[in-house]
Amino acid sequence: MKIHSSLLRKSRYFLPAAIFLALCLLIQCKKSEQPADVPAFDAEKAKEHIISGRQANAFTTELRTSLARLEANNARLANKTLYLTPSVLFSRETLAGLLRQPGVTGVRIYAGRLNNGKTTLLAVATNNRGQDIPSLIVSPEKTLDITEASALVHSFRTSIESVNPLNLPRSELFNRDAIAVLLNKKQAASVRIYWGSENGAACMILVPVNAAGNDIHTRLLARDGEEGGDDPGDEKEPGDDDEAIERGHRCPHSCDVGGPIDDGNP
């Protein structure tokens, strides 16, 4: 009986420790299931590309209006060789992989054309001279080799005459901080890239997207005196209190012409 009582007394000390250890192991396992962290960002550099939700909404509306006008004049896609896809989705991990490469200072997003005539987008990291780093080229669906990527980009360039009034860019260049701020947002599982139009020039608009596939209407950067951005989820409508990424450097003129993807041919 004395031995049994002694064991009971000792168990009162060991049992809480065992429970605590089990909880720690459970938490650690859950952490390992999360996607790898993306690089940190410089808020001041990210600001270069930030616009309000209302601006983003106005740009997508302008593009739809331009398309409708071309359609009414029988000018849109007259030869049926190009169909402008309104938006595409890149996973968080796909874009994070670009930022993890050594020497990355930006991400260039190219427009491409698939065999069925629909447009797509592909992304590649760039160095501090604005040159593509072709070791990793991604589309929304898969990783591409240089031959595939170059063919998509060339096909787009040779087909845009049918929608020339939209003033579509060949590509847009964003600094790495603008991409990182999207990937670091709470609940962000992917990034959606919309086509919009500002003052008659087509542009790319980037927003974070949650696991359900809904745009996250949120402030991307904290205001002065705040610890973090607003993360209300996807319940709000676009407004001045939420933000998106735009202001990409267009090609022309910010291009890597003659590089591995854009051969420079018309």
Coordinates of C-alpha atoms in Angstrom, one line a residue:
M1 CA 0.0 0.0 0.0
K2 CA 2.8 2.4 0.8
I3 CA 4.4 1.8 -2.6
H4 CA 1.1 2.3 -4.4
S5 CA 0.5 5.6 -2.5
S6 CA 3.9 6.8 -3.4
L7 CA 3.3 6.1 -7.1
L8 CA 0.0 8.0 -7.0
R9 CA 1.7 11.0 -5.4
K10 CA 4.4 11.0 -8.1
S11 CA 1.8 10.7 -10.9
R12 CA 0.3 14.0 -9.8
Y13 CA 3.6 15.7 -10.9
F14 CA 4.3 13.6 -14.0
L15 CA 0.8 13.7 -15.6
P16 CA 0.6 17.5 -16.1
A17 CA 4.1 17.5 -17.6
A18 CA 3.1 14.7 -20.0
I19 CA 0.0 16.5 -21.1
F20 CA 2.0 19.7 -21.7
L21 CA 4.5 17.8 -23.8
A22 CA 1.8 16.2 -25.9
L23 CA 0.2 19.6 -26.5
C24 CA 3.6 21.0 -27.6
L25 CA 4.1 18.1 -30.0
L26 CA 0.6 18.6 -31.5
I27 CA 1.1 22.3 -32.0
Q28 CA 4.5 21.7 -33.7
C29 CA 2.9 19.1 -36.0
K30 CA 0.2 21.6 -37.0
K31 CA 2.9 24.2 -37.7
S32 CA 4.8 21.9 -40.0
E33 CA 1.6 21.4 -42.1
Q34 CA 1.5 25.1 -42.9
P35 CA 3.2 26.4 -46.1
A36 CA 6.7 27.6 -45.8
D37 CA 7.0 31.3 -44.9
V38 CA 7.5 33.8 -47.7
P39 CA 10.2 36.4 -47.5
A40 CA 9.6 39.6 -45.5
F41 CA 8.9 42.8 -47.3
D42 CA 9.8 46.5 -47.2
A43 CA 6.6 48.4 -46.7
E44 CA 7.9 51.6 -48.3
K45 CA 8.9 49.7 -51.5
A46 CA 5.6 47.9 -51.6
K47 CA 3.7 51.2 -51.5
E48 CA 4.9 51.9 -55.0
H49 CA 2.4 49.4 -56.3
I50 CA -0.6 49.9 -54.0
I51 CA -3.9 51.3 -55.1
S52 CA -7.3 51.5 -53.3
G53 CA -10.0 49.0 -53.8
R54 CA -12.2 51.6 -55.4
Q55 CA -9.4 52.3 -58.0
A56 CA -9.1 48.6 -58.7
N57 CA -12.8 48.3 -59.2
A58 CA -12.8 51.4 -61.5
F59 CA -10.0 49.9 -63.6
T60 CA -11.8 46.5 -64.1
T61 CA -15.0 48.4 -64.9
E62 CA -13.2 50.5 -67.5
L63 CA -11.9 47.4 -69.2
R64 CA -15.4 45.8 -69.4
T65 CA -16.7 49.0 -70.9
S66 CA -13.9 49.1 -73.5
L67 CA -14.6 45.4 -74.4
A68 CA -18.4 46.1 -74.7
R69 CA -17.6 49.1 -77.0
L70 CA -15.4 47.0 -79.3
E71 CA -18.0 44.3 -79.4
A72 CA -20.7 46.8 -80.4
N73 CA -18.5 48.0 -83.2
N74 CA -17.8 44.4 -84.3
A75 CA -14.1 45.2 -83.7
R76 CA -13.4 42.9 -80.8
L77 CA -11.6 39.7 -81.7
A78 CA -12.7 40.0 -85.3
N79 CA -10.5 37.1 -86.4
K80 CA -11.4 35.0 -83.3
T81 CA -7.7 34.3 -82.6
L82 CA -7.5 35.8 -79.1
Y83 CA -9.9 35.6 -76.2
L84 CA -9.0 37.8 -73.2
T85 CA -9.4 35.8 -70.0
P86 CA -10.6 38.3 -67.3
S87 CA -8.4 36.9 -64.5
V88 CA -6.1 34.0 -63.5
L89 CA -5.2 32.5 -60.2
F90 CA -1.6 31.7 -58.9
S91 CA -1.2 29.7 -55.7
R92 CA 0.6 31.3 -52.8
E93 CA 3.3 28.6 -52.9
T94 CA 3.9 29.1 -56.6
L95 CA 4.7 32.8 -56.2
A96 CA 6.6 32.3 -53.0
G97 CA 8.9 29.9 -54.8
L98 CA 9.9 32.7 -57.2
L99 CA 10.7 35.0 -54.2
R100 CA 12.9 32.4 -52.5
Q101 CA 15.4 32.3 -55.3
P102 CA 18.8 34.1 -54.7
G103 CA 19.1 37.6 -56.0
V104 CA 15.4 38.3 -56.7
T105 CA 14.3 41.9 -56.7
G106 CA 11.1 41.7 -58.7
V107 CA 8.6 39.5 -60.5
R108 CA 7.7 40.0 -64.2
I109 CA 4.3 38.8 -65.3
Y110 CA 4.0 38.0 -69.0
A111 CA 0.8 37.6 -71.0
G112 CA 0.6 34.4 -73.1
R113 CA -1.8 32.8 -75.5
L114 CA -2.9 29.2 -75.3
N115 CA -3.6 26.9 -78.3
N116 CA -7.3 27.5 -77.8
G117 CA -6.9 31.2 -78.2
K118 CA -7.5 32.1 -74.5
T119 CA -5.0 34.3 -72.8
T120 CA -3.0 33.2 -69.7
L121 CA -0.3 34.7 -67.6
L122 CA 3.1 33.4 -66.6
A123 CA 5.5 34.7 -64.0
V124 CA 9.3 34.8 -63.6
A125 CA 11.6 36.4 -61.0
T126 CA 13.9 39.2 -62.0
N127 CA 17.3 40.4 -60.8
N128 CA 18.4 44.0 -59.9
R129 CA 19.0 44.8 -63.5
G130 CA 15.4 43.9 -64.5
Q131 CA 16.5 40.7 -66.3
D132 CA 14.5 37.5 -66.1
I133 CA 15.9 34.6 -63.9
P134 CA 14.7 31.7 -66.1
S135 CA 15.5 28.9 -63.7
L136 CA 11.9 28.9 -62.5
I137 CA 9.0 30.0 -64.8
V138 CA 5.5 29.4 -63.6
S139 CA 2.0 29.5 -65.0
P140 CA -1.2 29.0 -62.9
E141 CA -1.2 25.3 -63.7
K142 CA 2.4 24.2 -63.8
T143 CA 6.1 25.0 -64.1
L144 CA 7.2 25.9 -67.7
D145 CA 10.5 25.4 -69.5
I146 CA 12.0 28.3 -71.5
T147 CA 10.7 26.9 -74.8
E148 CA 7.1 26.6 -73.6
A149 CA 7.2 30.1 -72.0
S150 CA 8.7 31.8 -75.0
A151 CA 6.1 30.1 -77.3
L152 CA 3.2 31.4 -75.2
V153 CA 4.6 34.9 -75.1
H154 CA 5.3 35.0 -78.8
S155 CA 1.8 33.7 -79.6
F156 CA 0.3 36.5 -77.6
R157 CA 2.3 39.2 -79.3
T158 CA 1.3 38.0 -82.7
S159 CA -2.4 37.9 -81.8
I160 CA -3.0 41.2 -80.1
E161 CA -3.7 43.1 -83.2
S162 CA -7.3 42.0 -83.0
V163 CA -7.7 43.8 -79.6
N164 CA -5.1 46.5 -80.2
P165 CA -7.5 49.3 -78.9
L166 CA -7.2 47.8 -75.4
N167 CA -3.5 48.7 -75.4
L168 CA -2.4 45.4 -73.8
P169 CA 1.1 45.2 -72.4
R170 CA 3.4 42.3 -73.2
S171 CA 4.4 42.1 -69.6
E172 CA 4.4 44.0 -66.3
L173 CA 7.2 44.2 -63.7
F174 CA 6.4 44.4 -60.0
N175 CA 9.0 44.7 -57.2
R176 CA 9.4 41.7 -54.9
D177 CA 7.9 43.6 -51.9
A178 CA 4.6 44.1 -53.7
I179 CA 4.3 40.4 -54.3
A180 CA 5.5 39.5 -50.8
V181 CA 2.9 41.8 -49.1
L182 CA 0.1 39.8 -50.8
L183 CA 1.5 36.5 -49.8
N184 CA 2.0 37.5 -46.2
K185 CA -1.6 38.5 -45.7
K186 CA -3.6 36.5 -43.2
Q187 CA -5.8 33.9 -44.9
A188 CA -4.1 34.3 -48.3
A189 CA -4.0 31.0 -50.1
S190 CA -3.4 32.5 -53.6
V191 CA -3.3 35.6 -55.7
R192 CA -5.8 36.6 -58.4
I193 CA -4.6 38.8 -61.3
Y194 CA -7.3 40.7 -63.1
W195 CA -7.1 42.6 -66.3
G196 CA -8.1 46.2 -65.9
S197 CA -7.7 49.5 -67.8
E198 CA -6.5 52.9 -66.7
N199 CA -6.8 55.8 -69.1
G200 CA -7.1 53.5 -72.1
A201 CA -4.1 51.3 -71.2
A202 CA -4.7 47.7 -70.1
C203 CA -3.1 46.9 -66.7
M204 CA -2.8 44.0 -64.3
I205 CA -4.4 44.2 -60.8
L206 CA -3.3 41.7 -58.1
V207 CA -5.4 40.8 -55.0
P208 CA -5.0 38.2 -52.2
V209 CA -7.5 35.3 -52.3
N210 CA -8.6 33.0 -49.5
A211 CA -8.9 29.2 -49.4
A212 CA -12.5 29.4 -50.6
G213 CA -11.4 31.2 -53.8
N214 CA -12.9 34.6 -52.7
D215 CA -11.0 37.9 -53.0
I216 CA -9.9 39.3 -49.6
H217 CA -10.9 42.9 -49.4
T218 CA -8.4 44.2 -46.9
R219 CA -5.7 46.9 -46.3
L220 CA -2.4 45.5 -47.5
L221 CA -0.3 47.7 -45.2
A222 CA -0.9 49.0 -41.7
R223 CA -1.6 52.7 -41.2
D224 CA 0.7 54.8 -39.0
G225 CA 0.3 53.8 -35.4
E226 CA -1.2 50.4 -36.3
E227 CA 0.5 47.1 -35.8
G228 CA -1.0 45.4 -38.8
G229 CA -3.3 45.7 -41.8
D230 CA -7.0 45.2 -41.6
D231 CA -8.1 41.6 -42.3
P232 CA -11.9 41.5 -42.4
G233 CA -12.0 38.5 -44.7
D234 CA -14.2 38.6 -47.9
E235 CA -17.4 40.1 -46.5
K236 CA -16.7 43.7 -47.5
E237 CA -17.2 45.4 -50.9
P238 CA -14.2 47.1 -52.5
G239 CA -13.7 50.5 -51.1
D240 CA -11.2 53.1 -50.0
D241 CA -10.3 51.2 -46.9
D242 CA -9.0 48.2 -48.8
E243 CA -6.2 47.9 -51.3
A244 CA -4.8 46.0 -54.3
I245 CA -1.5 45.8 -56.2
E246 CA -1.2 47.6 -59.5
R247 CA 1.3 50.2 -61.0
G248 CA 3.4 47.5 -62.7
H249 CA 6.1 48.7 -65.0
R250 CA 4.8 47.9 -68.5
C251 CA 6.5 46.4 -71.5
P252 CA 7.0 48.3 -73.5
H253 CA 9.1 50.0 -72.1
S254 CA 10.2 48.0 -69.0
C255 CA 11.1 44.8 -70.9
D256 CA 13.7 42.0 -71.0
V257 CA 13.7 42.0 -74.8
G258 CA 16.3 39.6 -76.1
G259 CA 16.1 37.6 -72.9
P260 CA 15.3 33.9 -72.7
I261 CA 11.5 34.4 -72.7
D262 CA 10.9 37.6 -74.8
D263 CA 12.9 37.1 -77.9
G264 CA 12.1 40.6 -79.1
N265 CA 10.5 39.6 -82.3
P266 CA 7.2 41.3 -83.3

